[in-house]
mmCIF file of C-alpha atoms in Angstrom:
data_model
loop_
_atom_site.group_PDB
_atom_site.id
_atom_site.type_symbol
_atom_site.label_atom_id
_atom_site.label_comp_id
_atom_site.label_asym_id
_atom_site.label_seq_id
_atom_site.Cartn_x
_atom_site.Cartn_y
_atom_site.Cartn_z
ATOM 1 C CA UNK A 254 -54.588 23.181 -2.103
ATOM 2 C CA UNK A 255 -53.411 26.811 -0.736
ATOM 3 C CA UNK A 256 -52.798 25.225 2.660
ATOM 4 C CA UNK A 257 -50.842 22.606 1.518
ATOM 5 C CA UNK A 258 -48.832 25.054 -0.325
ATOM 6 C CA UNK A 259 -48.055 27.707 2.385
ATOM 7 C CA UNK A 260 -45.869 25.303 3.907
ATOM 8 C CA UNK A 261 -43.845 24.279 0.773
ATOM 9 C CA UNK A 262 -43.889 28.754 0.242
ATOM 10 C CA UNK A 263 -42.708 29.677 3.648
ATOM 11 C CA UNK A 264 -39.885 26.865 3.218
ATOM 12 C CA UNK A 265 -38.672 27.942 -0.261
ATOM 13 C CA UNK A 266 -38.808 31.447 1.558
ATOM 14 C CA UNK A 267 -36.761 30.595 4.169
ATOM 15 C CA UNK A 268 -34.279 28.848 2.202
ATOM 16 C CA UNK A 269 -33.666 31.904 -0.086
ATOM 17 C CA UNK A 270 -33.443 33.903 3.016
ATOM 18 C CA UNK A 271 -30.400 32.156 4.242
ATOM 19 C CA UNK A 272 -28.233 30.660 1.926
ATOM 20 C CA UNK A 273 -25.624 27.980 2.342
ATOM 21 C CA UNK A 274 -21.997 29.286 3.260
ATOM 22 C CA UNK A 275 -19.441 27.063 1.702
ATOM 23 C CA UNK A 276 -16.854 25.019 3.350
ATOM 24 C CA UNK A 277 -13.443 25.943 2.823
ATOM 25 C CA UNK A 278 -10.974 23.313 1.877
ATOM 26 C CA UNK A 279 -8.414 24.796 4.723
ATOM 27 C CA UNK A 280 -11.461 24.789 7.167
ATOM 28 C CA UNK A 281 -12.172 20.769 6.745
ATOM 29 C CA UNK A 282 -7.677 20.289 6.990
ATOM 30 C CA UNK A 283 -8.013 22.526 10.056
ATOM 31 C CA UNK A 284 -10.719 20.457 11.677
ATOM 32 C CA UNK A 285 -8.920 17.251 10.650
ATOM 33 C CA UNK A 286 -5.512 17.981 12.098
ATOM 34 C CA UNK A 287 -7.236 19.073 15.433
ATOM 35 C CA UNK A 288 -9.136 15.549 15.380
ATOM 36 C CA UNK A 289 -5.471 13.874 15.156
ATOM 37 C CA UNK A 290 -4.300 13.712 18.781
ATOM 38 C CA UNK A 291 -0.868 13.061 17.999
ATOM 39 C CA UNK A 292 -0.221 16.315 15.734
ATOM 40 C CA UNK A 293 -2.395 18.441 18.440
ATOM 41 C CA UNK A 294 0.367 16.884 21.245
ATOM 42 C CA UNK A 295 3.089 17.803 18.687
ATOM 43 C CA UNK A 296 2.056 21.191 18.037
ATOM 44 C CA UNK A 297 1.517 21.476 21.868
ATOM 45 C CA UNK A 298 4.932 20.305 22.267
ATOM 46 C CA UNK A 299 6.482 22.721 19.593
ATOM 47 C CA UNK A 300 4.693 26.149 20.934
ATOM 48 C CA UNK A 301 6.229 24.733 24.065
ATOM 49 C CA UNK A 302 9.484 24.520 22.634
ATOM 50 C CA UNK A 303 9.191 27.806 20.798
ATOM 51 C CA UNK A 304 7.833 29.589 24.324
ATOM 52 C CA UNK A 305 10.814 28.415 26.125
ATOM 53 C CA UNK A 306 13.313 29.783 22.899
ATOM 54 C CA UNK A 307 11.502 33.499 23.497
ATOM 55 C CA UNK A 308 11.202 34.224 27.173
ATOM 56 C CA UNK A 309 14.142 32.007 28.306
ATOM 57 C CA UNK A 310 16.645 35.295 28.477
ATOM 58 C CA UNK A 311 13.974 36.942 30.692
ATOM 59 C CA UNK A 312 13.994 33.765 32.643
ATOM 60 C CA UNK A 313 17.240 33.100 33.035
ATOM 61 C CA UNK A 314 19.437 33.950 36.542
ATOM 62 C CA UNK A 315 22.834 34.355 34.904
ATOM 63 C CA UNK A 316 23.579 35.623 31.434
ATOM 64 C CA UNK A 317 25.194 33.212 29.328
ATOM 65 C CA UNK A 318 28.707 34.799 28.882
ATOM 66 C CA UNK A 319 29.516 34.772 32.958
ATOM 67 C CA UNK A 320 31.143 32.657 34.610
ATOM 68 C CA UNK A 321 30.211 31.510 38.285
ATOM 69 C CA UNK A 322 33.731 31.268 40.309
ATOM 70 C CA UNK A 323 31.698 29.769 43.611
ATOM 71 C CA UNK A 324 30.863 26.426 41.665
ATOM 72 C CA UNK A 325 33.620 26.521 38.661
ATOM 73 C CA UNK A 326 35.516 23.912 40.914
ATOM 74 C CA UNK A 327 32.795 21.938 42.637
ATOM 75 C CA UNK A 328 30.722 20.917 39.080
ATOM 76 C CA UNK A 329 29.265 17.522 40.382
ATOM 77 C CA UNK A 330 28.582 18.992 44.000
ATOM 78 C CA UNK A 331 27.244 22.805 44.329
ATOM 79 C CA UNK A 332 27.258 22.806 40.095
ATOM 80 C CA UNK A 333 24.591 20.596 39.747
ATOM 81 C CA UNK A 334 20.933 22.058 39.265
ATOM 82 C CA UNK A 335 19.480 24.313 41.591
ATOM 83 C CA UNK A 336 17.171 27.069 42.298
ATOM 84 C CA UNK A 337 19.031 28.041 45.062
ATOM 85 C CA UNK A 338 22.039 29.332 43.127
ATOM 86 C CA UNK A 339 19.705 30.435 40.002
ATOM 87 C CA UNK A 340 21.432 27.717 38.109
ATOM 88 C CA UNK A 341 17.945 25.618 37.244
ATOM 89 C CA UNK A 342 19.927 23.581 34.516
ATOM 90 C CA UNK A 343 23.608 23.760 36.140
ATOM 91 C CA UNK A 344 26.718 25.083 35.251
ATOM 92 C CA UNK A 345 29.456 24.048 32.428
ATOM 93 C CA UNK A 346 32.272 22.521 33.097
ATOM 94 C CA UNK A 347 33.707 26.247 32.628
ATOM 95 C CA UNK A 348 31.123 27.698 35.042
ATOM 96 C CA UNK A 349 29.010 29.165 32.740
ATOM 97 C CA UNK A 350 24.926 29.043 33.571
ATOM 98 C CA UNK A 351 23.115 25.759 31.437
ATOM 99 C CA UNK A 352 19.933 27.299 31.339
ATOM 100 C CA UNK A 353 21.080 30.543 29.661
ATOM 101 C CA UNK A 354 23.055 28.196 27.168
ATOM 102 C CA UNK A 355 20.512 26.061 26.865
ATOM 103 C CA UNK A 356 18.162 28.882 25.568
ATOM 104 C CA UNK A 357 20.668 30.608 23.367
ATOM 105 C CA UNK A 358 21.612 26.813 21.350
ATOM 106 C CA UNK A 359 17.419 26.232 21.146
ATOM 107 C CA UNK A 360 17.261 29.823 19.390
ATOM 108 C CA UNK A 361 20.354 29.003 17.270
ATOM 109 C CA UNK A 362 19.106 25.693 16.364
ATOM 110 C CA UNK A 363 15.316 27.068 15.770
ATOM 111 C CA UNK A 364 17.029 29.897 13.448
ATOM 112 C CA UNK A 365 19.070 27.825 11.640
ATOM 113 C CA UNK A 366 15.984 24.715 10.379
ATOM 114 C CA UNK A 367 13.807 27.624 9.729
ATOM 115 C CA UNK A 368 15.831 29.823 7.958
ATOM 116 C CA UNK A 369 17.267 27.102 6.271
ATOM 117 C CA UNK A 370 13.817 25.626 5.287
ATOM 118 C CA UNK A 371 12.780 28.998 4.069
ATOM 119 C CA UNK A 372 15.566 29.396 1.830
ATOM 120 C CA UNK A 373 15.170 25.568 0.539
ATOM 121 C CA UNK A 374 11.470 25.977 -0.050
ATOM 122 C CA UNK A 375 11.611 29.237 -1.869
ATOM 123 C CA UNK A 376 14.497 27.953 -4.221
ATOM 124 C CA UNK A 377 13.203 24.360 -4.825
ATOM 125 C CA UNK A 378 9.465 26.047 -5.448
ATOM 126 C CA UNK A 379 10.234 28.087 -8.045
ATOM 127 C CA UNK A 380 12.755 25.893 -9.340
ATOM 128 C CA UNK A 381 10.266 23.137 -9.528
ATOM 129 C CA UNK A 382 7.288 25.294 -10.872
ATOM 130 C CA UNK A 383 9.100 26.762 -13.682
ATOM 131 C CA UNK A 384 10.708 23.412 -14.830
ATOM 132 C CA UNK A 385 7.355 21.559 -14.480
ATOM 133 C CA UNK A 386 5.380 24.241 -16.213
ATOM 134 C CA UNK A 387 7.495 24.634 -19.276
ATOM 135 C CA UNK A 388 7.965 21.105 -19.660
ATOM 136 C CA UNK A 389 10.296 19.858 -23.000
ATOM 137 C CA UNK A 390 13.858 20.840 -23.343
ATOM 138 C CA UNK A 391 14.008 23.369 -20.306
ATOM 139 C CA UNK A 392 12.726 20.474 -17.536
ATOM 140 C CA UNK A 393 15.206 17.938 -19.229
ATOM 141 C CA UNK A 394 17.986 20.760 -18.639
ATOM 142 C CA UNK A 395 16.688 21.789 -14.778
ATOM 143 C CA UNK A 396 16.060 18.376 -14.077
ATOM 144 C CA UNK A 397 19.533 16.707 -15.525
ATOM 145 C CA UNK A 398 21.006 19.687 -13.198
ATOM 146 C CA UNK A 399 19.386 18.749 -10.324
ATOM 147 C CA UNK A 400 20.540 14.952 -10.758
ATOM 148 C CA UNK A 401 24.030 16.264 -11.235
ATOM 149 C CA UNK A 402 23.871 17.876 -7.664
ATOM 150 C CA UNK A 403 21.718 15.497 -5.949
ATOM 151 C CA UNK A 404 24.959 13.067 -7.228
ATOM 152 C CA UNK A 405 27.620 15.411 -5.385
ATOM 153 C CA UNK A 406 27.991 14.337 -1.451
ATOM 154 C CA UNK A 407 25.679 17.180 0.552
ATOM 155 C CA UNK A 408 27.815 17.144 3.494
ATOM 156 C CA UNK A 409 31.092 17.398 1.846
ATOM 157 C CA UNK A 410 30.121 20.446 0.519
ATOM 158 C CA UNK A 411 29.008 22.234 3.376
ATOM 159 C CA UNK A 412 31.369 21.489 5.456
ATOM 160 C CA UNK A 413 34.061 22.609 2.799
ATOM 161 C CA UNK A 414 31.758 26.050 2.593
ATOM 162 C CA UNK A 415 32.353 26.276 6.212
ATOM 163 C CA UNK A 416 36.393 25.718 5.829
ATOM 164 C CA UNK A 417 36.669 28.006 2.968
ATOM 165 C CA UNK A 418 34.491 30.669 3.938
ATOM 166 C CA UNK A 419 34.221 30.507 7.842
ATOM 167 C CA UNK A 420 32.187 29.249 10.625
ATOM 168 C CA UNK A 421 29.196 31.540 10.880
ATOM 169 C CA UNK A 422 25.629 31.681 11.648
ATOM 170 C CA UNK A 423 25.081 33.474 7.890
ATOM 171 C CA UNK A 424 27.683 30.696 6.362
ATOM 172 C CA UNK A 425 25.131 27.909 7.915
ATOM 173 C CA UNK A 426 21.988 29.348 6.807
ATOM 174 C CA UNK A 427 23.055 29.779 3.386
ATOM 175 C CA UNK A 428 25.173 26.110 3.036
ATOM 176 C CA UNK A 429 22.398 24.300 4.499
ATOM 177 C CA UNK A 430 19.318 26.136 2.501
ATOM 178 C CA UNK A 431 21.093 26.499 -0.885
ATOM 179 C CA UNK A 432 21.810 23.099 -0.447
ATOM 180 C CA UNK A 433 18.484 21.452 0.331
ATOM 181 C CA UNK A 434 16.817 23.022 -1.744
ATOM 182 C CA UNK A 435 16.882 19.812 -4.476
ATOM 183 C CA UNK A 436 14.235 17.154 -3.335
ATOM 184 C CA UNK A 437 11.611 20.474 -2.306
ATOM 185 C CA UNK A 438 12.118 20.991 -6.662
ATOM 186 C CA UNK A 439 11.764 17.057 -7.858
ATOM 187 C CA UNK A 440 8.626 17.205 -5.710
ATOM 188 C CA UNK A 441 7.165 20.682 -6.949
ATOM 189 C CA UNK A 442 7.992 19.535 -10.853
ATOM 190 C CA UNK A 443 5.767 16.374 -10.089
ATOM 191 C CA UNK A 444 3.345 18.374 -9.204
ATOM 192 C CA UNK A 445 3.222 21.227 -11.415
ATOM 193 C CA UNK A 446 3.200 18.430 -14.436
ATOM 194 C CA UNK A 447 -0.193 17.319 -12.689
ATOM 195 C CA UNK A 448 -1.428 21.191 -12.228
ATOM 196 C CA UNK A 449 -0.511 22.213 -15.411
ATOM 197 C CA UNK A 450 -3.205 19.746 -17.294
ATOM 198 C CA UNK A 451 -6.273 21.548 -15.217
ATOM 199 C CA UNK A 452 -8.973 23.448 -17.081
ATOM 200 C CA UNK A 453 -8.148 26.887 -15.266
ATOM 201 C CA UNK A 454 -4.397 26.451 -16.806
ATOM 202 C CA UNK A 455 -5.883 25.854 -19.930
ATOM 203 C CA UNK A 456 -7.913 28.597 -20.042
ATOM 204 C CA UNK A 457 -5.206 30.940 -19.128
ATOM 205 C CA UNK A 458 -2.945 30.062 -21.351
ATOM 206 C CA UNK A 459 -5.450 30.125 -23.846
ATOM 207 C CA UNK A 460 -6.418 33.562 -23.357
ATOM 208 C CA UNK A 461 -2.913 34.869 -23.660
ATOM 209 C CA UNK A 462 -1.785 34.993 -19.776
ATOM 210 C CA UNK A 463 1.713 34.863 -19.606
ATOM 211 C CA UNK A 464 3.512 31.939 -18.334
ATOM 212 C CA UNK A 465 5.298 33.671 -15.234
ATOM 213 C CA UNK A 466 1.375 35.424 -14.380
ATOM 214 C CA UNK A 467 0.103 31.303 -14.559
ATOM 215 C CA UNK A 468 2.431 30.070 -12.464
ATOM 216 C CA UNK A 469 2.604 33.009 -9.639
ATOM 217 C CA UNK A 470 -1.456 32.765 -9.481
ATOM 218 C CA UNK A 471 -2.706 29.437 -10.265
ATOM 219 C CA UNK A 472 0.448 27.094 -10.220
ATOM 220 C CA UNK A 473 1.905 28.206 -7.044
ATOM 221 C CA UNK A 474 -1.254 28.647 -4.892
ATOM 222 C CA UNK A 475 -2.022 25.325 -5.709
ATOM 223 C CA UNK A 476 1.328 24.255 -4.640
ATOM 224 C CA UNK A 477 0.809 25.690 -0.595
ATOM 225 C CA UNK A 478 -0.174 22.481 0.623
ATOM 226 C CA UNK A 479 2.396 20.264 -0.797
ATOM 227 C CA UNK A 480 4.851 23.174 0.490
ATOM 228 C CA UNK A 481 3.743 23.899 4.028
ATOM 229 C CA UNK A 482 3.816 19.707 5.004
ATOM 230 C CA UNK A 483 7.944 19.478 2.757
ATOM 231 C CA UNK A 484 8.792 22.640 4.855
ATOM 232 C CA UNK A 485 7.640 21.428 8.250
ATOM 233 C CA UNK A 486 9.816 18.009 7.494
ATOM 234 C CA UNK A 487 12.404 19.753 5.870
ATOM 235 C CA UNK A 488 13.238 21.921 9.631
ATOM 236 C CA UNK A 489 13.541 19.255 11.592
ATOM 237 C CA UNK A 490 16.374 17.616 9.185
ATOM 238 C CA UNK A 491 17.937 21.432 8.869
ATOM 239 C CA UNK A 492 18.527 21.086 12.724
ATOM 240 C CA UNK A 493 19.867 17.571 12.536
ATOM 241 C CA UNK A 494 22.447 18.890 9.396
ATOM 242 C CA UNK A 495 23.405 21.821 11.832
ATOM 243 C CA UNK A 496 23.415 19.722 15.163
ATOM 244 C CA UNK A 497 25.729 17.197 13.119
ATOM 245 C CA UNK A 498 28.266 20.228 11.822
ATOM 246 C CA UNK A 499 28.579 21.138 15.477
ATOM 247 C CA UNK A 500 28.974 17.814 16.644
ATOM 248 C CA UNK A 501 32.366 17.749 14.571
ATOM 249 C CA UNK A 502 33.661 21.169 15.479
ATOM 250 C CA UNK A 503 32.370 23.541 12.469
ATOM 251 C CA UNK A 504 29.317 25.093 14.109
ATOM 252 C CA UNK A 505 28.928 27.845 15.863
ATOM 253 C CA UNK A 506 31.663 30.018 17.364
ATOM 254 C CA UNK A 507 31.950 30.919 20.846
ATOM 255 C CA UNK A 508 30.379 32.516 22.754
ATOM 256 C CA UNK A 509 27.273 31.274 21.030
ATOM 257 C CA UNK A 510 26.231 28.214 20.562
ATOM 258 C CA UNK A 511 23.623 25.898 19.174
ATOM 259 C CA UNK A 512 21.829 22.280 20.831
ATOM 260 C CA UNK A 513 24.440 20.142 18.976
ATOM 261 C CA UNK A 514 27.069 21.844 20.540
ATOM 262 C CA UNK A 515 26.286 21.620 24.025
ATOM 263 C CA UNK A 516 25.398 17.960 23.410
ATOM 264 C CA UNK A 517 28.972 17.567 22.080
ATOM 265 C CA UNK A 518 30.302 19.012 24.835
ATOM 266 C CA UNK A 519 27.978 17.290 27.750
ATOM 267 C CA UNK A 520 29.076 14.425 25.564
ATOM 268 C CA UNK A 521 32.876 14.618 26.992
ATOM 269 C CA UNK A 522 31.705 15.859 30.630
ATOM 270 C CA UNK A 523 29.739 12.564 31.380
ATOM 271 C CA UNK A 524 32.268 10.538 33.003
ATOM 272 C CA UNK A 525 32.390 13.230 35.910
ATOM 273 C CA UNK A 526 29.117 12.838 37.127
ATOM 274 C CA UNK A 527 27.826 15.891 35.609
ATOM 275 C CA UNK A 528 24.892 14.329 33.356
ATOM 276 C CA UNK A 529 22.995 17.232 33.416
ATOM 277 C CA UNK A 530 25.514 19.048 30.826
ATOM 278 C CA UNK A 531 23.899 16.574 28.098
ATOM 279 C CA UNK A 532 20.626 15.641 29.546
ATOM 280 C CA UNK A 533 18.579 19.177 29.192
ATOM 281 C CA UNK A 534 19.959 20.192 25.352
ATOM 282 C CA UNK A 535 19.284 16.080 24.792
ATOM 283 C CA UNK A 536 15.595 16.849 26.145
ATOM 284 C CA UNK A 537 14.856 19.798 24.211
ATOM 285 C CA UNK A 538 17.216 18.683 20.819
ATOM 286 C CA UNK A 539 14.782 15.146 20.650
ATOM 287 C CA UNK A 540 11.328 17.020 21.570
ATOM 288 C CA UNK A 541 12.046 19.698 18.755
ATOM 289 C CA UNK A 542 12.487 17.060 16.675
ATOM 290 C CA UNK A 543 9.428 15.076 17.644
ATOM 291 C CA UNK A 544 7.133 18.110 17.054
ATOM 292 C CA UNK A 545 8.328 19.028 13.911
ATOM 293 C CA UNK A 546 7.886 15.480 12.890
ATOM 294 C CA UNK A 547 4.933 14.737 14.382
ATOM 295 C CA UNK A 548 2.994 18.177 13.299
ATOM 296 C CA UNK A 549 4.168 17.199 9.383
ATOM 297 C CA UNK A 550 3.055 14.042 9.413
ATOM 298 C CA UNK A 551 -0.696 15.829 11.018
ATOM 299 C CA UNK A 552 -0.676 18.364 8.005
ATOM 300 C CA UNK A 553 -0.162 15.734 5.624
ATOM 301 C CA UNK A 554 -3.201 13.715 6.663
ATOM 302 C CA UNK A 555 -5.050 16.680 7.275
ATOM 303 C CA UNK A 556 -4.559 18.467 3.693
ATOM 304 C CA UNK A 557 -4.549 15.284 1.810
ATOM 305 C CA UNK A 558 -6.887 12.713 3.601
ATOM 306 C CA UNK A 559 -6.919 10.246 1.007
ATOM 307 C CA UNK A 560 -3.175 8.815 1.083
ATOM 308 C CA UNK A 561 -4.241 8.115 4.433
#
């Protein structure tokens, strides 16, 4: 009998001596969005994207506000791309350096979908959280608000902010987040109805926690995954809002500029033979796009396997 049970001891013993770690939920979403090839590619695609936004200037020949008087007349002959010249993307048909311009309209139009996400994300989340959570009288009041703007025509608005007030890079941000801002709060009231039946919720509120202390530590964590996967498909349509305002003439001023811009204006330029005006915003307008796209639909599988 003491033989046999040495074995069964020393195995007991070595299970005490080194105890199970836990998985973490984020550490099974991590290892599922690295298993999805497409969101990997996408995320490849973005840093790429985001890479070219940051060292670009340091990259770049000519700085974006000169103009090149060798090839301002020849655009379809010694304009075209070249290493030669240090024009890698072409000139304008003003002369001015493509790559340079290029760069600056990928940082605009980076700035503007993430600031604008930011902004939409923080308002709708709270919104949301606070409406869900208190449930009754003050979510039939948030919500009925919410229907009432969701009702009023997005784009009208902004682009009568942008009359009214100016064409800026602040004006944009602030039109297109404050204005976005509505779905991100339907969704986070769905969920915060769900959340707010849990046992922890309970518990809190039975023990006298106050309502803002529930929702800022056990409503809103809760909430992260939901957020991050909105936000990454909320940028994406931020830079198709902003690429669209440009498109009609109420982006960006001169001398910067943003990707719908320059596609506007390769837009006009294509009859003369100068398709590399549109071509290289084009590239890096649609592969922003696709990232963003691609890497939200990855985190959604990944943090939520089962509506897979």
């Amino acid at each position: 009998m003491l033989i046999k049970s040495q074995p069964m001891q020393s195995l007991a013993a070595t299970l005490s001596d080194s105890p199970q770690k836990g998985r973490s939920p984020w550490t099974d979403a991590r290892e599922r969005f690295l298993k999805n090839r497409m969101a990997v590619l996408g995320l490849a695609l973005l840093l790429f994207v985001i890479v070219f936004a940051l060292i670009g200037p340091f990259i770049a020949a000519w700085p974006i506000d000169t103009i090149d008087f060798t090839v301002m007349g020849d655009i379809a002959g010694q304009g075209a791309p070249s290493f030669a010249n240090g024009h890698y993307f072409g000139v304008d048909d003003l002369g001015r350096d493509m790559f340079a311009r290029t760069v600056q309209g990928t940082q605009i139009s980076l700035a503007v979908g993430v600031v604008g996400a930011a902004i939409a994300v923080i308002v709708g989340t709270v919104y949301g959280a606070v409406s869900g959570y208190f449930g009754g009288r003050v979510d039939g009041a948030m919500m009925r608000l919410v229907d009432i703007l969701l009702a009023i025509p997005y784009m009208f608005i902004l682009i009568l902010m942008l009359v009214m007030f100016g064409r800026s890079l602040l004006m944009l941000f602030i039109g297109i987040g404050l204005l976005s801002w509505l779905e991100m709060s339907r969704i986070v009231r769905g969920q915060t109805l769900s959340l707010k039946q849990k046992d922890y919720v309970e518990a809190a509120r039975a023990i006298g926690v106050p309502a803002i202390t529930i929702i800022r530590r056990h409503i809103l964590p809760n909430l992260l995954g939901v957020v991050v996967v909105y936000a990454t498909l909320l940028v994406p349509g931020m830079i198709l809002s902003e690429s669209f305002i440009s498109f009609l003439g109420l982006g960006v001023q001169e001398p910067l500029t943003s990707l719908g811009t320059l596609i506007w204006d390769g837009s006009k330029t294509m009859a003369y033979g100068t398709l590399w005006q549109l071509a290289f915003p084009l590239f890096f307008f649609v592969v922003t796009l696709f990232a963003f796209y691609v890497v939200g639909d990855g985190l959604r599988d990944a943090l939520d396997p089962k509506d897979r």
